[in-house]
Amino acid sequence: PPPTPPQKQLIFGKFKIAPSQIFYTSPTTLTTAIVNLRPILPGHVLVLPTRIVPKLTDLTPDEYTDLWSTVRTIQSTLQTHYTHAAGCNIAVQDGACAGQS
């Protein structure tokens, strides 16, 4: 997908995201994908709702739908780029007790 600039400063936990980390913003701007600065494996990226919320259930229906639509878009892009990958791991840390920062 073509890179698109975020509408405002993106925050992930306590960190401000540098524009150079952002490689995709959904057409609605409700979701952003960033490179992970400490990837576990090649292709390890983060797909984030633009609005900060404590849990997935706090997203609006439009935000929730856009998040998962963007996950599919990014997954497809990664599978095209990393042709040797036989699958994808999609994980959600939903809330502080689940490891969400």
Short mmCIF file of N, CA, C and O in Angstrom, two decimals:
data_model
loop_
_atom_site.label_atom_id
_atom_site.label_comp_id
_atom_site.label_asym_id
_atom_site.label_seq_id
_atom_site.Cartn_x
_atom_site.Cartn_y
_atom_site.Cartn_z
N PRO A 1 0.83 -1.20 0.00
CA PRO A 1 0.00 0.00 0.00
C PRO A 1 0.86 1.25 0.00
O PRO A 1 1.94 1.26 0.57
N PRO A 2 0.37 2.29 -0.62
CA PRO A 2 1.16 3.53 -0.63
C PRO A 2 1.16 4.19 0.74
O PRO A 2 0.16 4.14 1.45
N PRO A 3 2.29 4.79 1.13
CA PRO A 3 2.33 5.46 2.43
C PRO A 3 1.46 6.72 2.40
O PRO A 3 1.40 7.41 1.40
N THR A 4 0.79 6.96 3.49
CA THR A 4 0.00 8.17 3.62
C THR A 4 0.31 8.79 4.97
O THR A 4 0.47 8.08 5.96
N PRO A 5 0.39 10.12 5.02
CA PRO A 5 0.76 10.76 6.29
C PRO A 5 -0.38 10.72 7.29
O PRO A 5 -1.55 10.78 6.91
N PRO A 6 -0.04 10.60 8.58
CA PRO A 6 -1.08 10.65 9.60
C PRO A 6 -1.63 12.07 9.72
O PRO A 6 -0.98 13.03 9.33
N GLN A 7 -2.84 12.18 10.26
CA GLN A 7 -3.47 13.48 10.41
C GLN A 7 -2.90 14.26 11.58
O GLN A 7 -2.95 15.47 11.59
N LYS A 8 -2.38 13.58 12.59
CA LYS A 8 -1.81 14.25 13.76
C LYS A 8 -0.72 13.37 14.34
O LYS A 8 -0.49 12.26 13.85
N GLN A 9 -0.05 13.84 15.37
CA GLN A 9 1.02 13.07 16.01
C GLN A 9 0.47 11.74 16.50
O GLN A 9 -0.52 11.70 17.22
N LEU A 10 1.09 10.66 16.09
CA LEU A 10 0.67 9.33 16.52
C LEU A 10 1.43 8.95 17.78
O LEU A 10 2.66 9.14 17.86
N ILE A 11 0.71 8.42 18.75
CA ILE A 11 1.28 7.97 20.02
C ILE A 11 1.04 6.47 20.15
O ILE A 11 -0.03 5.98 19.84
N PHE A 12 2.07 5.76 20.61
CA PHE A 12 1.94 4.34 20.92
C PHE A 12 2.43 4.15 22.34
O PHE A 12 3.62 4.26 22.61
N GLY A 13 1.50 3.91 23.25
CA GLY A 13 1.85 3.86 24.66
C GLY A 13 2.36 5.22 25.07
O GLY A 13 1.70 6.22 24.88
N LYS A 14 3.57 5.26 25.59
CA LYS A 14 4.16 6.54 26.01
C LYS A 14 5.08 7.12 24.94
O LYS A 14 5.72 8.14 25.16
N PHE A 15 5.13 6.51 23.77
CA PHE A 15 6.07 6.90 22.73
C PHE A 15 5.41 7.67 21.60
O PHE A 15 4.34 7.29 21.12
N LYS A 16 6.07 8.74 21.15
CA LYS A 16 5.66 9.43 19.95
C LYS A 16 6.26 8.66 18.77
O LYS A 16 7.43 8.30 18.80
N ILE A 17 5.45 8.42 17.77
CA ILE A 17 5.89 7.66 16.61
C ILE A 17 6.49 8.61 15.58
O ILE A 17 5.83 9.58 15.16
N ALA A 18 7.71 8.34 15.17
CA ALA A 18 8.36 9.16 14.15
C ALA A 18 7.69 8.92 12.80
O ALA A 18 7.30 7.78 12.49
N PRO A 19 7.54 9.95 12.00
CA PRO A 19 6.93 9.77 10.68
C PRO A 19 7.63 8.70 9.85
O PRO A 19 6.98 8.01 9.06
N SER A 20 8.92 8.51 10.05
CA SER A 20 9.66 7.49 9.29
C SER A 20 9.24 6.07 9.63
O SER A 20 9.50 5.15 8.87
N GLN A 21 8.58 5.87 10.78
CA GLN A 21 8.11 4.54 11.18
C GLN A 21 6.77 4.19 10.52
O GLN A 21 6.39 3.03 10.47
N ILE A 22 6.04 5.19 10.08
CA ILE A 22 4.71 4.98 9.54
C ILE A 22 4.80 4.62 8.07
O ILE A 22 5.39 5.36 7.27
N PHE A 23 4.26 3.46 7.71
CA PHE A 23 4.29 3.09 6.30
C PHE A 23 2.89 2.97 5.70
O PHE A 23 2.75 2.81 4.49
N TYR A 24 1.86 3.07 6.52
CA TYR A 24 0.50 3.00 5.98
C TYR A 24 -0.48 3.66 6.94
O TYR A 24 -0.39 3.44 8.16
N THR A 25 -1.36 4.45 6.40
CA THR A 25 -2.50 4.99 7.14
C THR A 25 -3.73 4.68 6.30
O THR A 25 -3.74 4.92 5.09
N SER A 26 -4.75 4.11 6.93
CA SER A 26 -5.95 3.73 6.19
C SER A 26 -6.59 4.96 5.56
O SER A 26 -6.41 6.09 6.05
N PRO A 27 -7.36 4.78 4.51
CA PRO A 27 -8.04 5.91 3.86
C PRO A 27 -8.92 6.71 4.83
O PRO A 27 -9.07 7.92 4.66
N THR A 28 -9.44 6.06 5.85
CA THR A 28 -10.28 6.76 6.83
C THR A 28 -9.43 7.49 7.88
O THR A 28 -9.98 8.27 8.66
N THR A 29 -8.14 7.19 7.95
CA THR A 29 -7.17 7.65 8.94
C THR A 29 -7.46 7.11 10.34
O THR A 29 -6.87 7.56 11.32
N LEU A 30 -8.32 6.10 10.45
CA LEU A 30 -8.64 5.52 11.75
C LEU A 30 -7.59 4.50 12.21
O LEU A 30 -7.54 4.14 13.38
N THR A 31 -6.75 4.04 11.27
CA THR A 31 -5.78 2.99 11.57
C THR A 31 -4.46 3.31 10.89
O THR A 31 -4.45 3.82 9.77
N THR A 32 -3.37 2.98 11.57
CA THR A 32 -2.03 3.23 11.05
C THR A 32 -1.18 1.98 11.24
O THR A 32 -1.33 1.27 12.24
N ALA A 33 -0.30 1.73 10.30
CA ALA A 33 0.66 0.63 10.42
C ALA A 33 2.06 1.21 10.51
O ALA A 33 2.41 2.13 9.76
N ILE A 34 2.83 0.68 11.46
CA ILE A 34 4.19 1.17 11.68
C ILE A 34 5.18 0.01 11.70
O ILE A 34 4.82 -1.12 12.01
N VAL A 35 6.42 0.32 11.35
CA VAL A 35 7.47 -0.68 11.48
C VAL A 35 7.82 -0.82 12.95
O VAL A 35 7.73 0.13 13.72
N ASN A 36 8.18 -2.02 13.34
CA ASN A 36 8.60 -2.27 14.71
C ASN A 36 10.10 -2.03 14.77
O ASN A 36 10.86 -2.61 14.01
N LEU A 37 10.53 -1.16 15.68
CA LEU A 37 11.96 -0.85 15.77
C LEU A 37 12.78 -1.99 16.34
O LEU A 37 13.99 -2.03 16.17
N ARG A 38 12.12 -2.93 17.01
CA ARG A 38 12.79 -4.12 17.53
C ARG A 38 12.01 -5.36 17.09
O ARG A 38 11.39 -6.04 17.91
N PRO A 39 12.04 -5.66 15.78
CA PRO A 39 11.22 -6.77 15.28
C PRO A 39 11.69 -8.13 15.79
O PRO A 39 12.88 -8.37 15.95
N ILE A 40 10.72 -8.98 16.06
CA ILE A 40 11.02 -10.36 16.46
C ILE A 40 11.47 -11.15 15.24
O ILE A 40 12.38 -11.95 15.31
N LEU A 41 10.80 -10.91 14.11
CA LEU A 41 11.11 -11.55 12.83
C LEU A 41 11.01 -10.52 11.72
O LEU A 41 10.35 -9.48 11.90
N PRO A 42 11.61 -10.77 10.56
CA PRO A 42 11.42 -9.86 9.43
C PRO A 42 9.91 -9.72 9.12
O PRO A 42 9.17 -10.70 9.15
N GLY A 43 9.49 -8.51 8.88
CA GLY A 43 8.08 -8.27 8.60
C GLY A 43 7.24 -7.99 9.82
O GLY A 43 6.03 -7.77 9.72
N HIS A 44 7.85 -7.98 11.01
CA HIS A 44 7.12 -7.71 12.25
C HIS A 44 6.72 -6.24 12.25
O HIS A 44 7.57 -5.35 12.32
N VAL A 45 5.43 -5.98 12.14
CA VAL A 45 4.90 -4.62 12.12
C VAL A 45 3.79 -4.50 13.15
O VAL A 45 3.31 -5.51 13.68
N LEU A 46 3.39 -3.28 13.44
CA LEU A 46 2.28 -3.02 14.35
C LEU A 46 1.19 -2.29 13.59
O LEU A 46 1.46 -1.34 12.85
N VAL A 47 -0.05 -2.74 13.77
CA VAL A 47 -1.21 -2.07 13.18
C VAL A 47 -2.02 -1.52 14.35
O VAL A 47 -2.44 -2.28 15.23
N LEU A 48 -2.20 -0.21 14.37
CA LEU A 48 -2.74 0.47 15.54
C LEU A 48 -3.97 1.31 15.20
O LEU A 48 -3.97 1.99 14.18
N PRO A 49 -4.95 1.32 16.09
CA PRO A 49 -6.00 2.32 15.92
C PRO A 49 -5.38 3.69 16.19
O PRO A 49 -4.52 3.83 17.07
N THR A 50 -5.77 4.69 15.44
CA THR A 50 -5.21 6.03 15.61
C THR A 50 -5.61 6.62 16.96
O THR A 50 -4.80 7.25 17.63
N ARG A 51 -6.84 6.38 17.36
CA ARG A 51 -7.30 6.88 18.65
C ARG A 51 -6.88 5.91 19.75
O ARG A 51 -7.06 4.70 19.64
N ILE A 52 -6.31 6.43 20.81
CA ILE A 52 -5.85 5.60 21.91
C ILE A 52 -7.04 5.21 22.78
O ILE A 52 -7.80 6.06 23.23
N VAL A 53 -7.19 3.91 22.98
CA VAL A 53 -8.23 3.38 23.86
C VAL A 53 -7.63 2.26 24.70
O VAL A 53 -6.70 1.59 24.28
N PRO A 54 -8.17 2.02 25.90
CA PRO A 54 -7.62 0.96 26.76
C PRO A 54 -7.86 -0.45 26.22
O PRO A 54 -7.04 -1.33 26.41
N LYS A 55 -9.00 -0.67 25.57
CA LYS A 55 -9.35 -2.04 25.13
C LYS A 55 -10.02 -1.97 23.76
O LYS A 55 -10.60 -0.95 23.38
N LEU A 56 -9.99 -3.08 23.03
CA LEU A 56 -10.66 -3.16 21.73
C LEU A 56 -12.14 -2.81 21.83
O LEU A 56 -12.72 -2.21 20.93
N THR A 57 -12.76 -3.19 22.94
CA THR A 57 -14.19 -2.93 23.10
C THR A 57 -14.50 -1.44 23.22
O THR A 57 -15.65 -1.04 23.11
N ASP A 58 -13.46 -0.61 23.43
CA ASP A 58 -13.66 0.83 23.50
C ASP A 58 -13.61 1.51 22.14
O ASP A 58 -13.90 2.70 22.03
N LEU A 59 -13.24 0.77 21.11
CA LEU A 59 -13.25 1.32 19.76
C LEU A 59 -14.69 1.45 19.27
O LEU A 59 -15.55 0.64 19.62
N THR A 60 -14.94 2.45 18.44
CA THR A 60 -16.25 2.56 17.81
C THR A 60 -16.38 1.43 16.79
O THR A 60 -15.36 0.85 16.36
N PRO A 61 -17.58 1.11 16.35
CA PRO A 61 -17.72 0.08 15.31
C PRO A 61 -16.91 0.41 14.05
O PRO A 61 -16.30 -0.48 13.46
N ASP A 62 -16.89 1.67 13.65
CA ASP A 62 -16.11 2.05 12.47
C ASP A 62 -14.61 1.86 12.70
O ASP A 62 -13.89 1.39 11.81
N GLU A 63 -14.12 2.22 13.88
CA GLU A 63 -12.70 2.04 14.20
C GLU A 63 -12.34 0.55 14.22
O GLU A 63 -11.29 0.16 13.70
N TYR A 64 -13.20 -0.25 14.81
CA TYR A 64 -12.95 -1.69 14.91
C TYR A 64 -12.89 -2.33 13.51
O TYR A 64 -11.98 -3.08 13.20
N THR A 65 -13.86 -1.98 12.69
CA THR A 65 -13.91 -2.52 11.32
C THR A 65 -12.68 -2.08 10.53
O THR A 65 -12.07 -2.87 9.81
N ASP A 66 -12.32 -0.81 10.66
CA ASP A 66 -11.17 -0.28 9.93
C ASP A 66 -9.87 -0.94 10.38
O ASP A 66 -9.00 -1.25 9.56
N LEU A 67 -9.74 -1.19 11.68
CA LEU A 67 -8.55 -1.85 12.21
C LEU A 67 -8.36 -3.22 11.55
O LEU A 67 -7.29 -3.53 11.03
N TRP A 68 -9.40 -4.03 11.54
CA TRP A 68 -9.27 -5.39 11.00
C TRP A 68 -9.20 -5.41 9.49
O TRP A 68 -8.52 -6.26 8.91
N SER A 69 -9.80 -4.45 8.84
CA SER A 69 -9.64 -4.31 7.39
C SER A 69 -8.20 -3.96 7.05
O SER A 69 -7.61 -4.51 6.10
N THR A 70 -7.61 -3.09 7.85
CA THR A 70 -6.21 -2.71 7.64
C THR A 70 -5.28 -3.89 7.93
O THR A 70 -4.30 -4.10 7.21
N VAL A 71 -5.58 -4.68 8.95
CA VAL A 71 -4.78 -5.88 9.22
C VAL A 71 -4.76 -6.77 7.98
O VAL A 71 -3.69 -7.25 7.57
N ARG A 72 -5.90 -6.97 7.34
CA ARG A 72 -5.95 -7.79 6.12
C ARG A 72 -5.12 -7.18 5.00
O ARG A 72 -4.42 -7.89 4.28
N THR A 73 -5.20 -5.86 4.84
CA THR A 73 -4.44 -5.18 3.79
C THR A 73 -2.95 -5.34 4.03
O THR A 73 -2.20 -5.69 3.10
N ILE A 74 -2.52 -5.13 5.25
CA ILE A 74 -1.10 -5.23 5.57
C ILE A 74 -0.62 -6.69 5.47
O ILE A 74 0.46 -6.97 4.96
N GLN A 75 -1.44 -7.61 5.93
CA GLN A 75 -1.09 -9.03 5.82
C GLN A 75 -0.86 -9.41 4.36
O GLN A 75 0.13 -10.07 4.03
N SER A 76 -1.73 -8.98 3.50
CA SER A 76 -1.59 -9.28 2.07
C SER A 76 -0.31 -8.67 1.50
O SER A 76 0.41 -9.32 0.74
N THR A 77 -0.03 -7.45 1.89
CA THR A 77 1.18 -6.78 1.42
C THR A 77 2.43 -7.51 1.91
O THR A 77 3.37 -7.72 1.14
N LEU A 78 2.44 -7.89 3.17
CA LEU A 78 3.60 -8.61 3.72
C LEU A 78 3.79 -9.95 3.04
O LEU A 78 4.91 -10.37 2.76
N GLN A 79 2.69 -10.66 2.77
CA GLN A 79 2.81 -11.96 2.11
C GLN A 79 3.34 -11.82 0.69
O GLN A 79 4.02 -12.71 0.19
N THR A 80 3.05 -10.70 0.04
CA THR A 80 3.59 -10.44 -1.29
C THR A 80 5.08 -10.14 -1.21
O THR A 80 5.87 -10.60 -2.03
N HIS A 81 5.47 -9.37 -0.20
CA HIS A 81 6.88 -8.98 -0.03
C HIS A 81 7.74 -10.13 0.47
O HIS A 81 8.85 -10.34 -0.01
N TYR A 82 7.25 -10.85 1.47
CA TYR A 82 8.00 -11.97 2.06
C TYR A 82 7.45 -13.26 1.47
O TYR A 82 6.72 -14.00 2.12
N THR A 83 7.83 -13.55 0.23
CA THR A 83 7.27 -14.70 -0.49
C THR A 83 7.63 -16.04 0.15
O THR A 83 6.94 -17.02 -0.09
N HIS A 84 8.68 -16.07 0.97
CA HIS A 84 9.07 -17.32 1.62
C HIS A 84 8.21 -17.62 2.86
O HIS A 84 8.24 -18.72 3.39
N ALA A 85 7.45 -16.65 3.32
CA ALA A 85 6.63 -16.85 4.52
C ALA A 85 5.42 -17.72 4.19
O ALA A 85 4.66 -17.41 3.28
N ALA A 86 5.25 -18.78 4.94
CA ALA A 86 4.13 -19.69 4.71
C ALA A 86 2.88 -19.29 5.47
O ALA A 86 1.80 -19.82 5.23
N GLY A 87 3.00 -18.34 6.39
CA GLY A 87 1.86 -17.92 7.19
C GLY A 87 2.16 -16.65 7.94
O GLY A 87 3.25 -16.08 7.83
N CYS A 88 1.18 -16.21 8.71
CA CYS A 88 1.31 -14.98 9.49
C CYS A 88 0.86 -15.24 10.92
O CYS A 88 -0.03 -16.04 11.16
N ASN A 89 1.46 -14.51 11.84
CA ASN A 89 1.04 -14.53 13.23
C ASN A 89 0.43 -13.17 13.53
O ASN A 89 1.10 -12.15 13.39
N ILE A 90 -0.84 -13.17 13.90
CA ILE A 90 -1.52 -11.93 14.25
C ILE A 90 -1.88 -12.02 15.72
O ILE A 90 -2.62 -12.91 16.13
N ALA A 91 -1.32 -11.09 16.51
CA ALA A 91 -1.52 -11.13 17.96
C ALA A 91 -2.16 -9.84 18.43
O ALA A 91 -1.94 -8.78 17.85
N VAL A 92 -2.93 -9.94 19.48
CA VAL A 92 -3.57 -8.79 20.09
C VAL A 92 -3.26 -8.79 21.59
O VAL A 92 -3.47 -9.80 22.25
N GLN A 93 -2.72 -7.68 22.06
CA GLN A 93 -2.54 -7.50 23.50
C GLN A 93 -3.62 -6.50 23.90
O GLN A 93 -3.50 -5.30 23.65
N ASP A 94 -4.69 -6.99 24.50
CA ASP A 94 -5.86 -6.18 24.78
C ASP A 94 -5.97 -5.88 26.27
O ASP A 94 -6.55 -6.66 27.02
N GLY A 95 -5.39 -4.76 26.67
CA GLY A 95 -5.40 -4.38 28.07
C GLY A 95 -4.07 -4.60 28.74
O GLY A 95 -3.25 -5.41 28.28
N ALA A 96 -3.83 -3.88 29.81
CA ALA A 96 -2.53 -3.92 30.51
C ALA A 96 -2.19 -5.33 30.99
O ALA A 96 -1.04 -5.76 30.89
N CYS A 97 -3.16 -6.08 31.48
CA CYS A 97 -2.87 -7.43 31.99
C CYS A 97 -2.48 -8.40 30.87
O CYS A 97 -1.90 -9.44 31.14
N ALA A 98 -2.77 -8.03 29.63
CA ALA A 98 -2.39 -8.86 28.49
C ALA A 98 -1.06 -8.43 27.88
O ALA A 98 -0.64 -8.95 26.86
N GLY A 99 -0.41 -7.45 28.52
CA GLY A 99 0.89 -7.01 28.05
C GLY A 99 0.84 -5.76 27.20
O GLY A 99 1.87 -5.33 26.68
N GLN A 100 -0.33 -5.15 27.05
CA GLN A 100 -0.44 -3.92 26.26
C GLN A 100 0.31 -2.81 26.96
O GLN A 100 0.17 -2.61 28.16
N SER A 101 1.14 -2.10 26.20
CA SER A 101 1.89 -0.99 26.79
C SER A 101 1.20 0.33 26.57
O SER A 101 0.28 0.44 25.84
#
